[in-house]
Coordinates of C-alpha atoms and ligand atoms in Angstrom, one line a residue:
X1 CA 54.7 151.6 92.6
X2 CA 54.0 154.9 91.4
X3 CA 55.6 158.1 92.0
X4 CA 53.9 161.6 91.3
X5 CA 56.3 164.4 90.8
X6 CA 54.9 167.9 92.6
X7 CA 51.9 169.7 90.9
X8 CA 53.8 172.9 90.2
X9 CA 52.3 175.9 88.0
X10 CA 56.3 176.5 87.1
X11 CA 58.6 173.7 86.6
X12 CA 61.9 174.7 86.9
X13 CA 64.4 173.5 83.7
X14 CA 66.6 171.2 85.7
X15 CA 63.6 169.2 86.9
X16 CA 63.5 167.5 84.0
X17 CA 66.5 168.3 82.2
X18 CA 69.7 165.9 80.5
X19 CA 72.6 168.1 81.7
X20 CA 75.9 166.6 80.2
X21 CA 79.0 166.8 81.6
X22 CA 82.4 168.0 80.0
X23 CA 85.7 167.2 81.5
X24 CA 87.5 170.0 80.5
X25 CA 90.6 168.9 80.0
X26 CA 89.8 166.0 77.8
X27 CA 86.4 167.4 75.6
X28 CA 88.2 169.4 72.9
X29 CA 91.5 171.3 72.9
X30 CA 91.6 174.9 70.5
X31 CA 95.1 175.8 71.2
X32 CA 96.8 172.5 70.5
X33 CA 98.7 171.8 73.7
X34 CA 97.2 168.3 73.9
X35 CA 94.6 170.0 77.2
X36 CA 91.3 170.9 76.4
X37 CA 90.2 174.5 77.0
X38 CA 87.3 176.9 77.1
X39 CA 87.5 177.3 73.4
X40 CA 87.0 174.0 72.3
X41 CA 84.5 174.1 74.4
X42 CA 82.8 176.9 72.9
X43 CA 83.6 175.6 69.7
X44 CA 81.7 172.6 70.3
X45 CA 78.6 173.7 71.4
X46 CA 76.8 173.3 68.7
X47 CA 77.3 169.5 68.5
X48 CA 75.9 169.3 72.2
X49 CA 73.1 171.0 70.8
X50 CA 72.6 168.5 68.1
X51 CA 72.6 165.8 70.7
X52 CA 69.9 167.1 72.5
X53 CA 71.0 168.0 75.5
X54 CA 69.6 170.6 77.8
X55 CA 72.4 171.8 80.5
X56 CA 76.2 171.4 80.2
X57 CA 78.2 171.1 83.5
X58 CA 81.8 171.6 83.2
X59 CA 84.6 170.1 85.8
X60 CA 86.4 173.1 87.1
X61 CA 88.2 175.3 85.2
X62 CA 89.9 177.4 87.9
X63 CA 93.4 178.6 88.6
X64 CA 94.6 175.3 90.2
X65 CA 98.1 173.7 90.1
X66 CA 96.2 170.9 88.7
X67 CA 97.1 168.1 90.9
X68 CA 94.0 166.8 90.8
X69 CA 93.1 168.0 87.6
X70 CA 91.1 171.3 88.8
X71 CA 89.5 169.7 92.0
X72 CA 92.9 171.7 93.8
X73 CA 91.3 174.9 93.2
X74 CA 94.1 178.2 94.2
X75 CA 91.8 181.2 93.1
X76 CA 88.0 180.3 92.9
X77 CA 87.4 183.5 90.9
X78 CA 89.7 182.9 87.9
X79 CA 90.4 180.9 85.2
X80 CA 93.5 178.8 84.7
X81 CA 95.6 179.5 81.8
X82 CA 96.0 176.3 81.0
X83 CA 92.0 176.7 80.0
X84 CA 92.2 180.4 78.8
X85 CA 91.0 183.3 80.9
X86 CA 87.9 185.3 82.4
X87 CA 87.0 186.4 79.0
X88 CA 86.6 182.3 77.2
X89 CA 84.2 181.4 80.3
X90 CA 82.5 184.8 79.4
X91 CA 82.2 184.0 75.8
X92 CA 81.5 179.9 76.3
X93 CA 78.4 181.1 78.4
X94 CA 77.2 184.0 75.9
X95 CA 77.3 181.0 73.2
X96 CA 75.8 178.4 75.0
X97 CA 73.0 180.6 75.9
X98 CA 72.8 181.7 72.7
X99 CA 72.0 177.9 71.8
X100 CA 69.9 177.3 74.4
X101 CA 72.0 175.7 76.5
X102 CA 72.3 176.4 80.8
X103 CA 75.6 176.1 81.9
X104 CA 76.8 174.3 85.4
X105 CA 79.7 175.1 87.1
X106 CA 82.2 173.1 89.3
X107 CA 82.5 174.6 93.1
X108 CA 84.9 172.5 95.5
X109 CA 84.1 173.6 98.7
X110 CA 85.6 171.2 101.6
X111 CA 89.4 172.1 100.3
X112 CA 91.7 174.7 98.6
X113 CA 95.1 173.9 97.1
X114 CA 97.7 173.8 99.4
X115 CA 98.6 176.6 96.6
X116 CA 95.5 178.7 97.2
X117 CA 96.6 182.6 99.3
X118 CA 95.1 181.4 102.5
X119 CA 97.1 177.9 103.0
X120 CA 100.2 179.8 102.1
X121 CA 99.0 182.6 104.6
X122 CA 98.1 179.7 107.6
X123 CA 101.9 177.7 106.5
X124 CA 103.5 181.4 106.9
X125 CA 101.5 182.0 110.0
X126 CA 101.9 179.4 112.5
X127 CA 100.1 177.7 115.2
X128 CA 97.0 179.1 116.5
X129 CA 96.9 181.7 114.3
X130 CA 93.9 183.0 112.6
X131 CA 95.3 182.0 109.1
X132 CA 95.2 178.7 110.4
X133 CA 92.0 178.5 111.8
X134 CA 90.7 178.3 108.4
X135 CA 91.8 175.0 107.6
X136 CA 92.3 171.8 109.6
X137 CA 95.3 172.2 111.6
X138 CA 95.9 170.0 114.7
X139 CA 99.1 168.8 116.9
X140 CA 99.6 165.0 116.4
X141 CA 99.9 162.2 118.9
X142 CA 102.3 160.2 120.9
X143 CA 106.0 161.3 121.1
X144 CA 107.0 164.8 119.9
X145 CA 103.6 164.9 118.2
X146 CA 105.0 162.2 115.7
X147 CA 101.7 160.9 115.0
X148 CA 98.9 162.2 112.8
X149 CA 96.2 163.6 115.3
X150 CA 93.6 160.6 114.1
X151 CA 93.5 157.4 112.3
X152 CA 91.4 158.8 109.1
X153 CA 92.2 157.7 105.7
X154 CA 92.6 159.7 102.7
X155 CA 90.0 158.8 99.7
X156 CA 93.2 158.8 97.4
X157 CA 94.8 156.7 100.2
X158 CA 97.5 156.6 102.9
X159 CA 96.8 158.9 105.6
X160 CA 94.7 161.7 105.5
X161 CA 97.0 164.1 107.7
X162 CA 100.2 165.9 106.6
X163 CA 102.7 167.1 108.5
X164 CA 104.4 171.2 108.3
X165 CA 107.9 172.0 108.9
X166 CA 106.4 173.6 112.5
X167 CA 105.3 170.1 113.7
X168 CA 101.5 170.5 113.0
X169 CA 99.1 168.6 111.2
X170 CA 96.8 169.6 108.3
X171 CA 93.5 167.6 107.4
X172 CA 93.1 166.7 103.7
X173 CA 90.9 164.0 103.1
X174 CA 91.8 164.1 99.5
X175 CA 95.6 164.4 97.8
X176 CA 97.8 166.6 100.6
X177 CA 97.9 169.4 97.9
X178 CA 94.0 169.5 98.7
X179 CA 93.9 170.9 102.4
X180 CA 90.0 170.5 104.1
X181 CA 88.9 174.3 105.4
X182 CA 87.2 174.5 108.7
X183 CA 83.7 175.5 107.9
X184 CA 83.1 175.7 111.7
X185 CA 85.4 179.0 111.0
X186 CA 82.8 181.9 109.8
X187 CA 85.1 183.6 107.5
X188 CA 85.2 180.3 104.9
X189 CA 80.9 180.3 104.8
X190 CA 81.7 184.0 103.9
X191 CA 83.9 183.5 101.2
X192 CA 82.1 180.7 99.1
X193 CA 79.2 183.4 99.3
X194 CA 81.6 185.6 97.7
X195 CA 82.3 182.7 94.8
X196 CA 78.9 181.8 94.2
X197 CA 78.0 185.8 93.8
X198 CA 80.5 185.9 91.3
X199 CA 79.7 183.5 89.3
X200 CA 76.4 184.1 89.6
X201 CA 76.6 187.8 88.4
X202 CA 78.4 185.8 85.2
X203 CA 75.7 184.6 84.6
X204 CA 75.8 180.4 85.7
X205 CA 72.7 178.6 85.7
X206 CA 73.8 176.5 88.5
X207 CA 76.7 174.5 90.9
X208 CA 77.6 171.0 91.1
X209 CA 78.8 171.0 94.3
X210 CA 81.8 169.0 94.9
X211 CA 82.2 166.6 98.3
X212 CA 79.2 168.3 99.5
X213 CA 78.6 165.7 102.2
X214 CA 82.0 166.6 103.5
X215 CA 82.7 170.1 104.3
X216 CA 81.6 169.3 108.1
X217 CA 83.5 166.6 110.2
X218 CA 82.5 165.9 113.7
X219 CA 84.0 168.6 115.7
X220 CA 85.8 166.4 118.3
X221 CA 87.9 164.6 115.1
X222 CA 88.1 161.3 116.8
X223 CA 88.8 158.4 115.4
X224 CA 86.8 156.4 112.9
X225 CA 85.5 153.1 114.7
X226 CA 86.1 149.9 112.3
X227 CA 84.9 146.7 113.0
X228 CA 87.8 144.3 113.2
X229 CA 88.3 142.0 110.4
X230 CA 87.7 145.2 108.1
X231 CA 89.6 146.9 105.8
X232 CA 89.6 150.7 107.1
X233 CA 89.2 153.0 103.6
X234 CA 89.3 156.6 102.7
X235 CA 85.8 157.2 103.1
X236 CA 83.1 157.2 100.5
X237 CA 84.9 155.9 98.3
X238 CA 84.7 157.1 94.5
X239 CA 86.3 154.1 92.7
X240 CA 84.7 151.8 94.7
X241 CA 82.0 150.5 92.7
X242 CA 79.8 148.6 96.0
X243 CA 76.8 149.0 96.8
X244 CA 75.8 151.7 98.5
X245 CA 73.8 148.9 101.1
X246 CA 77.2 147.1 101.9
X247 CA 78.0 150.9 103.2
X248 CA 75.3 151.5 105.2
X249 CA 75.9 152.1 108.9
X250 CA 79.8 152.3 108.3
X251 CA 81.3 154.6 110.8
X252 CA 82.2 157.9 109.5
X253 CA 83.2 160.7 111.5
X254 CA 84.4 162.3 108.4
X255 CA 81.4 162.5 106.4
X256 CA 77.5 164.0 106.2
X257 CA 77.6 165.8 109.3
X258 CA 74.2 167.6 110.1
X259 CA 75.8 171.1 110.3
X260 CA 76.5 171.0 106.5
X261 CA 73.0 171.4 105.9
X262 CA 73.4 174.8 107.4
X263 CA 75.8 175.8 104.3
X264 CA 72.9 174.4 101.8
X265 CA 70.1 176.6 103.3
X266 CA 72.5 180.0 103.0
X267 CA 73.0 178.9 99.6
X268 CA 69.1 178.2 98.5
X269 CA 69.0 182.0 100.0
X270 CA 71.3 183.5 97.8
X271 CA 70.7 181.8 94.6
X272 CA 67.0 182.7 95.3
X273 CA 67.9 186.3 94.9
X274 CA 69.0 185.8 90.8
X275 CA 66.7 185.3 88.3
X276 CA 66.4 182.0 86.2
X277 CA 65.7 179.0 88.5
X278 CA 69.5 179.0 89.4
X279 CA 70.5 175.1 90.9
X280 CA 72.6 173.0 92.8
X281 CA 73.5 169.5 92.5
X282 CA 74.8 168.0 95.0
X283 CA 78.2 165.3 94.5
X284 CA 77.3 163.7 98.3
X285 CA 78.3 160.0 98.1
X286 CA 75.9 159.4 101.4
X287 CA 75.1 155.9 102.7
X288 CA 71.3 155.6 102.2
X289 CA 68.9 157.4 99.6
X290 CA 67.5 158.8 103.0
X291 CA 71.1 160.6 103.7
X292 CA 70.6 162.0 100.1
X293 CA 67.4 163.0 100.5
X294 CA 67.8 165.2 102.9
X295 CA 70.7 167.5 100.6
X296 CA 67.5 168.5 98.5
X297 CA 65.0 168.9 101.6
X298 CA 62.9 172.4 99.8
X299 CA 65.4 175.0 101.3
X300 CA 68.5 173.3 100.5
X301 CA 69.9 172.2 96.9
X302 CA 68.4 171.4 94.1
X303 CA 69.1 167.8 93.0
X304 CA 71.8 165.5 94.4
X305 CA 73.2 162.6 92.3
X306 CA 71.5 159.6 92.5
X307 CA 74.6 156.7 92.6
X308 CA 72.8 154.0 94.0
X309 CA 71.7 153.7 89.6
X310 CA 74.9 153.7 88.6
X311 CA 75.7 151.1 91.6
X312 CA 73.3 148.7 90.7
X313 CA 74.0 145.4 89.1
X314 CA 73.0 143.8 86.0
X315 CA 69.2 142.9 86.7
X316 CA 65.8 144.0 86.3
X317 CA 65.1 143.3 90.5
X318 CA 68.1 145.6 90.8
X319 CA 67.1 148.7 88.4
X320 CA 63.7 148.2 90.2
X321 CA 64.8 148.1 93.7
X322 CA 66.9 151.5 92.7
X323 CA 63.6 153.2 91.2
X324 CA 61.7 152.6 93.9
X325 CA 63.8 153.3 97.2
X326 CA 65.0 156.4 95.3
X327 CA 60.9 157.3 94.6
X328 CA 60.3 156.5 98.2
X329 CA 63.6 158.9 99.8
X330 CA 62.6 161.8 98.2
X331 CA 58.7 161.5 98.6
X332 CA 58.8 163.2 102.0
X333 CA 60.7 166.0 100.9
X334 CA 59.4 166.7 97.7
X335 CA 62.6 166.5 95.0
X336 CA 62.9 165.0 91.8
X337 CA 65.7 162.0 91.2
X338 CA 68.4 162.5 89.4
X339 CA 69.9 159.4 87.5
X340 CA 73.8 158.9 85.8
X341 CA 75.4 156.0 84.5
X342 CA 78.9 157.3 83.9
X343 CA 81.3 160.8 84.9
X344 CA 84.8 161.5 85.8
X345 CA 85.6 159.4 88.3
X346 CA 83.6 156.0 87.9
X347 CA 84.7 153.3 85.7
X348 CA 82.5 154.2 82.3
X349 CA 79.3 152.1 82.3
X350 CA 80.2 150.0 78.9
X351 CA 83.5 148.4 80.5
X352 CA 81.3 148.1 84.0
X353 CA 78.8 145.8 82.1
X354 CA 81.1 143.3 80.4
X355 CA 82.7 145.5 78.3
X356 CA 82.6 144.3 74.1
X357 CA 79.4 144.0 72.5
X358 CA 77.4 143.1 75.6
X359 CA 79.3 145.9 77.4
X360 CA 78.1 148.2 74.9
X361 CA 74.5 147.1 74.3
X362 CA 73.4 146.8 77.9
X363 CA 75.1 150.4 78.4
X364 CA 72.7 151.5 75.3
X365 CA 69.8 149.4 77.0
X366 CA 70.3 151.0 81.0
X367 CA 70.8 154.7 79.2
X368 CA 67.3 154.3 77.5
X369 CA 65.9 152.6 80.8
X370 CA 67.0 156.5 82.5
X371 CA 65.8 158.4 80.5
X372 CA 62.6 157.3 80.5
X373 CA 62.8 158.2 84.2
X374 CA 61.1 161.2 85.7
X375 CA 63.7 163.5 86.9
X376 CA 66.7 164.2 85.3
X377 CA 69.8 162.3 83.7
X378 CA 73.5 163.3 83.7
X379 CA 75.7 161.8 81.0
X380 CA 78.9 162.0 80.6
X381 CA 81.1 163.1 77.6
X382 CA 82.0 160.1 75.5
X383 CA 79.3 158.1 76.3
X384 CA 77.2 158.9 73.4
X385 CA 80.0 157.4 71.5
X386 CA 80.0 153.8 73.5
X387 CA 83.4 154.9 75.0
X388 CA 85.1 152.3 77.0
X389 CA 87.2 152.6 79.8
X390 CA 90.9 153.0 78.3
X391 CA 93.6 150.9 80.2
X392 CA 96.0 153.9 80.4
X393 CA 99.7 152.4 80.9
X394 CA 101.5 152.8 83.8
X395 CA 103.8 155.2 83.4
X396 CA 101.0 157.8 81.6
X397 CA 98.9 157.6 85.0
X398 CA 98.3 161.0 86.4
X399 CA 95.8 160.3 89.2
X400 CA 96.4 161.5 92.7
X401 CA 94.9 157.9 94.0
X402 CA 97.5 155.9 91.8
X403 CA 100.2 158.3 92.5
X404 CA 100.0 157.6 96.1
X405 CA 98.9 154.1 96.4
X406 CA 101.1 152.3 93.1
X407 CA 104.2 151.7 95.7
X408 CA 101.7 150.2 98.4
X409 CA 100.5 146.8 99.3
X410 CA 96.7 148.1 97.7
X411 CA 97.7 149.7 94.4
X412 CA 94.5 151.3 93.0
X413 CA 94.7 152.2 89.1
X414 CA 93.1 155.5 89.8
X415 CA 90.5 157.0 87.3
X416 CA 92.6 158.6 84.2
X417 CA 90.7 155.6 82.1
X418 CA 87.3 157.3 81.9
X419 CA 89.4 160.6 81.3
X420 CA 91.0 159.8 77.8
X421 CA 90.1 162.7 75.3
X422 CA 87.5 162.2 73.2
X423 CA 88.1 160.8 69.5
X424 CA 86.2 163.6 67.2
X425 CA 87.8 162.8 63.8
X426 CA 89.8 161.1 61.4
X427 CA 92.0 158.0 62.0
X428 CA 94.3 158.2 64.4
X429 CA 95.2 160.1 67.4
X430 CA 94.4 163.1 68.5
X431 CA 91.5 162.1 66.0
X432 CA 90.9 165.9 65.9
X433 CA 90.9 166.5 69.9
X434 CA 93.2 169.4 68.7
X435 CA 95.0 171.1 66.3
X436 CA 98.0 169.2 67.2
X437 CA 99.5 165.6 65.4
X438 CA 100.9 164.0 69.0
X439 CA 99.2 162.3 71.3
X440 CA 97.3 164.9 74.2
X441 CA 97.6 164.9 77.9
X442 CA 96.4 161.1 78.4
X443 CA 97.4 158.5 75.5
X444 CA 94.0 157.7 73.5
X445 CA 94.0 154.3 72.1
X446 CA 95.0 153.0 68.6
X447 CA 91.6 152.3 66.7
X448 CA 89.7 155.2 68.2
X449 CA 88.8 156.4 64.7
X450 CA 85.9 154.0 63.8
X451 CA 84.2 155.6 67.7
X452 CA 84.9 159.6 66.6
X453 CA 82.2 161.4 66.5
X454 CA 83.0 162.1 62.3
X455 CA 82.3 158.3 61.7
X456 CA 79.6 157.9 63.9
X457 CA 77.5 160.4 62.1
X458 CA 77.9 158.7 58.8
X459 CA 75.9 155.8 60.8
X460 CA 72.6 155.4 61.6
X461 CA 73.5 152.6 63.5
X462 CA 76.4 153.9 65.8
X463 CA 75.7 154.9 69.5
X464 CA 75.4 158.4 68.7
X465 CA 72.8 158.3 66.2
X466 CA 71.3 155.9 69.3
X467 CA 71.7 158.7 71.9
X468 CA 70.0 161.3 68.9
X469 CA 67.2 159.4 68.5
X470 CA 66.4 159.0 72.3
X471 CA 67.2 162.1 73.9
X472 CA 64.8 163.4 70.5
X473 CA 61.9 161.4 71.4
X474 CA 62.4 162.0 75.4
X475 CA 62.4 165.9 74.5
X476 CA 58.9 165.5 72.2
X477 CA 57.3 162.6 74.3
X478 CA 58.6 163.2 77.9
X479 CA 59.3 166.7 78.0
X480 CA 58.1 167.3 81.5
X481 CA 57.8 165.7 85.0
X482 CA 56.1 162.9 85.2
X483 CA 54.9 159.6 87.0
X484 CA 56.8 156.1 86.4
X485 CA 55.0 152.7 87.5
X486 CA 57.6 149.6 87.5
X487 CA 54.5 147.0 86.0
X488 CA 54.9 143.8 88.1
X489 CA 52.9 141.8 86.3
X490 CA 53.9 141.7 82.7
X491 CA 54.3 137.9 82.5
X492 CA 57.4 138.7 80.8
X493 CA 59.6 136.7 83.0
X494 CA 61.9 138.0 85.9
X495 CA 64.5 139.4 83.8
X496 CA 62.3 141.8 82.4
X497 CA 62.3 145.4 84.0
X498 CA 58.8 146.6 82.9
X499 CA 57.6 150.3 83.2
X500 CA 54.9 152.7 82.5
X501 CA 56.0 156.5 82.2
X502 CA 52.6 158.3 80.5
X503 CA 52.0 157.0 76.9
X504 CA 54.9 154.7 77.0
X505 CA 55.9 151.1 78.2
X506 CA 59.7 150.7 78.5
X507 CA 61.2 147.2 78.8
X508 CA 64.6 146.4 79.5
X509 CA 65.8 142.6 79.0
X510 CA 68.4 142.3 81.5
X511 CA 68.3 138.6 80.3
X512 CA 70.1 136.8 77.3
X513 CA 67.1 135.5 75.9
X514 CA 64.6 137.2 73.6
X515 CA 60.9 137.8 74.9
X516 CA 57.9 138.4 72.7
X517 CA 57.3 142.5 72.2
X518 CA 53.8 143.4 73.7
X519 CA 51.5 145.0 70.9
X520 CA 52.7 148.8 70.6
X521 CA 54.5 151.3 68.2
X522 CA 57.9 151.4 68.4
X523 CA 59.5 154.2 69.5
X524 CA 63.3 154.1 70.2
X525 CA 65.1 151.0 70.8
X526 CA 68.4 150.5 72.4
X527 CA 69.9 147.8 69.5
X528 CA 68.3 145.9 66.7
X529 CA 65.2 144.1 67.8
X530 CA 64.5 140.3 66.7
X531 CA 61.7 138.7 64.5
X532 CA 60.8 142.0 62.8
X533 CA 60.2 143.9 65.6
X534 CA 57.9 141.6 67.6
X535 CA 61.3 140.5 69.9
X536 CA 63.3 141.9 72.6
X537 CA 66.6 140.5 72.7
X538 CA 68.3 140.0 75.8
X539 CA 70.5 143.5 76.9
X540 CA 68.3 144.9 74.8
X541 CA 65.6 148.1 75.9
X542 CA 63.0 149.4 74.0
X543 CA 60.3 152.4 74.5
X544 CA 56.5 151.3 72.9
X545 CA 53.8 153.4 72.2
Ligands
NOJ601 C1 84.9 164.5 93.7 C2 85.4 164.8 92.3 O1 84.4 164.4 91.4 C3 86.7 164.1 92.1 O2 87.1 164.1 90.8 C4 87.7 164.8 93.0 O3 88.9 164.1 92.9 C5 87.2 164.8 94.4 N1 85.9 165.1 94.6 C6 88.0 165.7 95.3 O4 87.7 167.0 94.9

């Protein structure tokens, strides 16, 4: 299979680009409240820029009453305090510029807070209002209205309808401090014009669009149809980590309606009117690579993420199956993939694979497998120090989805473990997260210090050095779009993902026995390679020249 990428006389930066994410609350904290903040951000710039990275996108920084960390968003146009003000974002994108570096923003379109001036205005307002008409409001069923108007589910469980004093129902298919806006309602397309100007005037290179399969539900609101025997969920579900295949055909009223492509093309219009190859990326957890593939049709977004990588089990027929059906989606509509392994709200990809050492070195191996890809790759903060997922004790959780599930029948532990702030220094915690001696928002683990990034640049072995060397060589050797052929017959045994991306062959042993190295230079390998360089271990990946 082979997959060209569009003969273009200008390539656009984030076709090709490693754009790494920052959780801001947990990447680097200058004021020493135990939160991070635009100024450790800014402050750490020039380490991102050491690693190689292209693009930073940063989770929202908003004013937001921070039930869901930022995603509750109460004024799109300013900064929480708890992350500084107006003047930080200025500064962190002067500096990252400055370095070279675009900067993504977080927008979170398909809800508000319930704290945000318009929910407030619709509670104060009543029914049928026009205050109310901009969110989901609806009178329930049966007796006195007791019932919520439908049977959906919220993605953070329980139902996904609250009830106001007045008797009414709100939608939020999220937390119920997250109320869904009616984007049928004119005036809500008109405001998110209004955000995107103003944060394009600041001067962001792009959006990661939050939900973006969501912000349209099917107008009548009926109930979701589940087959009997079935356990009815919130959704797409972003903990769930199934394949996207076991999904498909699922009945979802709730989700990738064909009006929200509407929002996307408006979008593509006004972002073409700033200089810079401004993007989107859209977060749309859709059932098929064809769903997805239609989010980055030419006038809509830029990218979308590409989960069906970070879905895929351990095996070479599985990588390959993802390569190809995600070559094959977008073919027709002329995008680029996109590829992650880890972010916010997945378990991180070295505890998915086993965990340990073989956690960690088929993590290494499937990061250097992406970015040999064409297209471009997301990581997530930590995971260029082999961060595991961090088994946060019960009574630190601050998720919305444990919060409302721990007293039920499903408890789900919710996704603070991929949030814990990052280890930077010395020997014990905040191992120089901040200025401050206790432990931050989320607890880090004991023994964090031999991960920080202070002890992993002393080694040339550690996963950072690892992550160095190989965005390094993508940046000299792949620094473009590109083809990729998965080679089928490399009579290296069915474990073996084999590839050809221009000069290079990339294997990845999803195996746990060594195979014999084909003749070749070596360029970057994920671990130590056997029998002085002529094996690959098993869970091991290597690029050859
Ligand atoms: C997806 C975000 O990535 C997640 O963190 C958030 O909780 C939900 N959308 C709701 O905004």
């Amino acid at each position: 299979m082979s997959a060209m990428a569009l003969e273009q006389t200008h390539v656009e930066w984030w076709r090709h680009a490693v754009i790494y994410q920052v959780y801001p609350r947990s990447f680097a904290d200058a004021d020493g409240d135990g939160v991070g903040d635009l100024a450790g951000i800014t402050s750490r710039l020039p380490y991102l820029r050491d690693l190689g990275v292209d693009a930073v996108w940063i989770s929202p920084f908003y004013r937001s009453p921070q039930k869901d960390h930022g995603y509750d968003v109460s004024d799109y146009c300013d900064i929480d305090p708890l992350f500084g003000t107006l003047e930080d974002a200025d500064t962190l994108l002067a500096t990252a510029h400055d370095l070279g570096i675009k900067v993504v923003v977080d927008l979170v379109p398909n809800h508000s807070s319930d704290q945000h001036a318009w929910f407030q205005e619709a509670l104060a307002a009543g029914p049928g209002s026009p205050e109310r008409a901009r969110y989901l409001f609806r009178d329930g069923r049966g007796e006195d209205g007791a019932e919520p108007p439908n049977n959906w589910l919220s993605v953070f469980g329980g139902s996904a309808w609250d009830r106001v004093p007045d008797g009414q129902w709100y939608l939020h298919l999220f937390d119920s401090s997250q109320p869904d806006f009616d984007w049928r309602n004119p005036e809500v397309g008109d405001m998110f014009e209004e955000v995107l100007r103003f944060w394009l005037d600041r001067g962001v290179d792009g959006f990661r669009v939050d939900v973006a399969h969501g912000l349209f539900k099917e107008e009548s609101l009926r109930d979701q149809v589940v087959p009997e025997g079935e356990r009815q969920r919130g959704g797409a579900d972003v903990n769930e980590q199934k394949s996207m295949v076991e999904r498909t055909h699922r009945d979802e009223p709730m989700w990738d309606q064909p009006e929200v492509h509407e929002v996307y093309r408006r979008w593509h219009k006004v972002l073409e009117e700033y200089d810079g190859d401004r993007m989107t990326v859209a977060e749309a957890w859709t059932q098929t690579p064809e769903s997805m593939a239609r989010f980055v049709r030419d006038d809509e977004m830029s990218q979308s993420f590409n989960f069906t990588w970070l879905l895929a089990s351990w095996s070479a027929t599985a990588f390959a199956d993802v390569i190809t059906s995600t070559f094959e989606a977008l073919q027709d509509v002329h995008a680029d993939p996109t590829w992650v392994l880890s972010n916010h709200d997945v378990v991180r990809h070295v505890t998915r694979y086993g965990g340990g050492a073989q956690g960690l070195a088929r993590a290494r191996a499937a990061t250097l497998t992406m970015l040999a890809l064409p297209g471009s790759a997301y990581l997530y903060q930590g995971e260029e120090l082999g961060l595991e997922q961090v088994d946060v004790p019960e009574d630190d959780r601050t998720d919305p989805t444990w919060l409302r599930t721990r007293d039920t029948d499903a408890p789900e532990i919710g996704r603070d473990g991929c949030r814990v702030p990052i280890p930077w220094s010395g020997s014990e915690p905040p191992y120089g997260f901040g200025p401050g001696t206790g432990q931050p928002w989320l607890p880090q683990p004991a023994g964090w210090g031999s991960l920080s990034v202070e002890a992993q640049e002393a080694d040339p072995a550690s996963t950072l050095a690892f992550y160095r060397r190989a965005l390094a060589a993508r940046r000299t050797l792949l620094g473009g779009p590109g083809t990729v052929e998965i080679l089928g017959d490399h009579g290296l045994g069915e474990d073996v993902l084999a590839l050809r991306r221009g000069d290079l062959t990339v294997l990845l042993n999803c195996g746990s026995s060594p195979v014999p190295l084909p003749e070749g230079e070596v360029v970057v390998a994920s671990g130590e390679l056997g029998a002085g360089d002529r094996e690959l271990p098993g869970d091991t990946a290597v690029w050859l020249r």
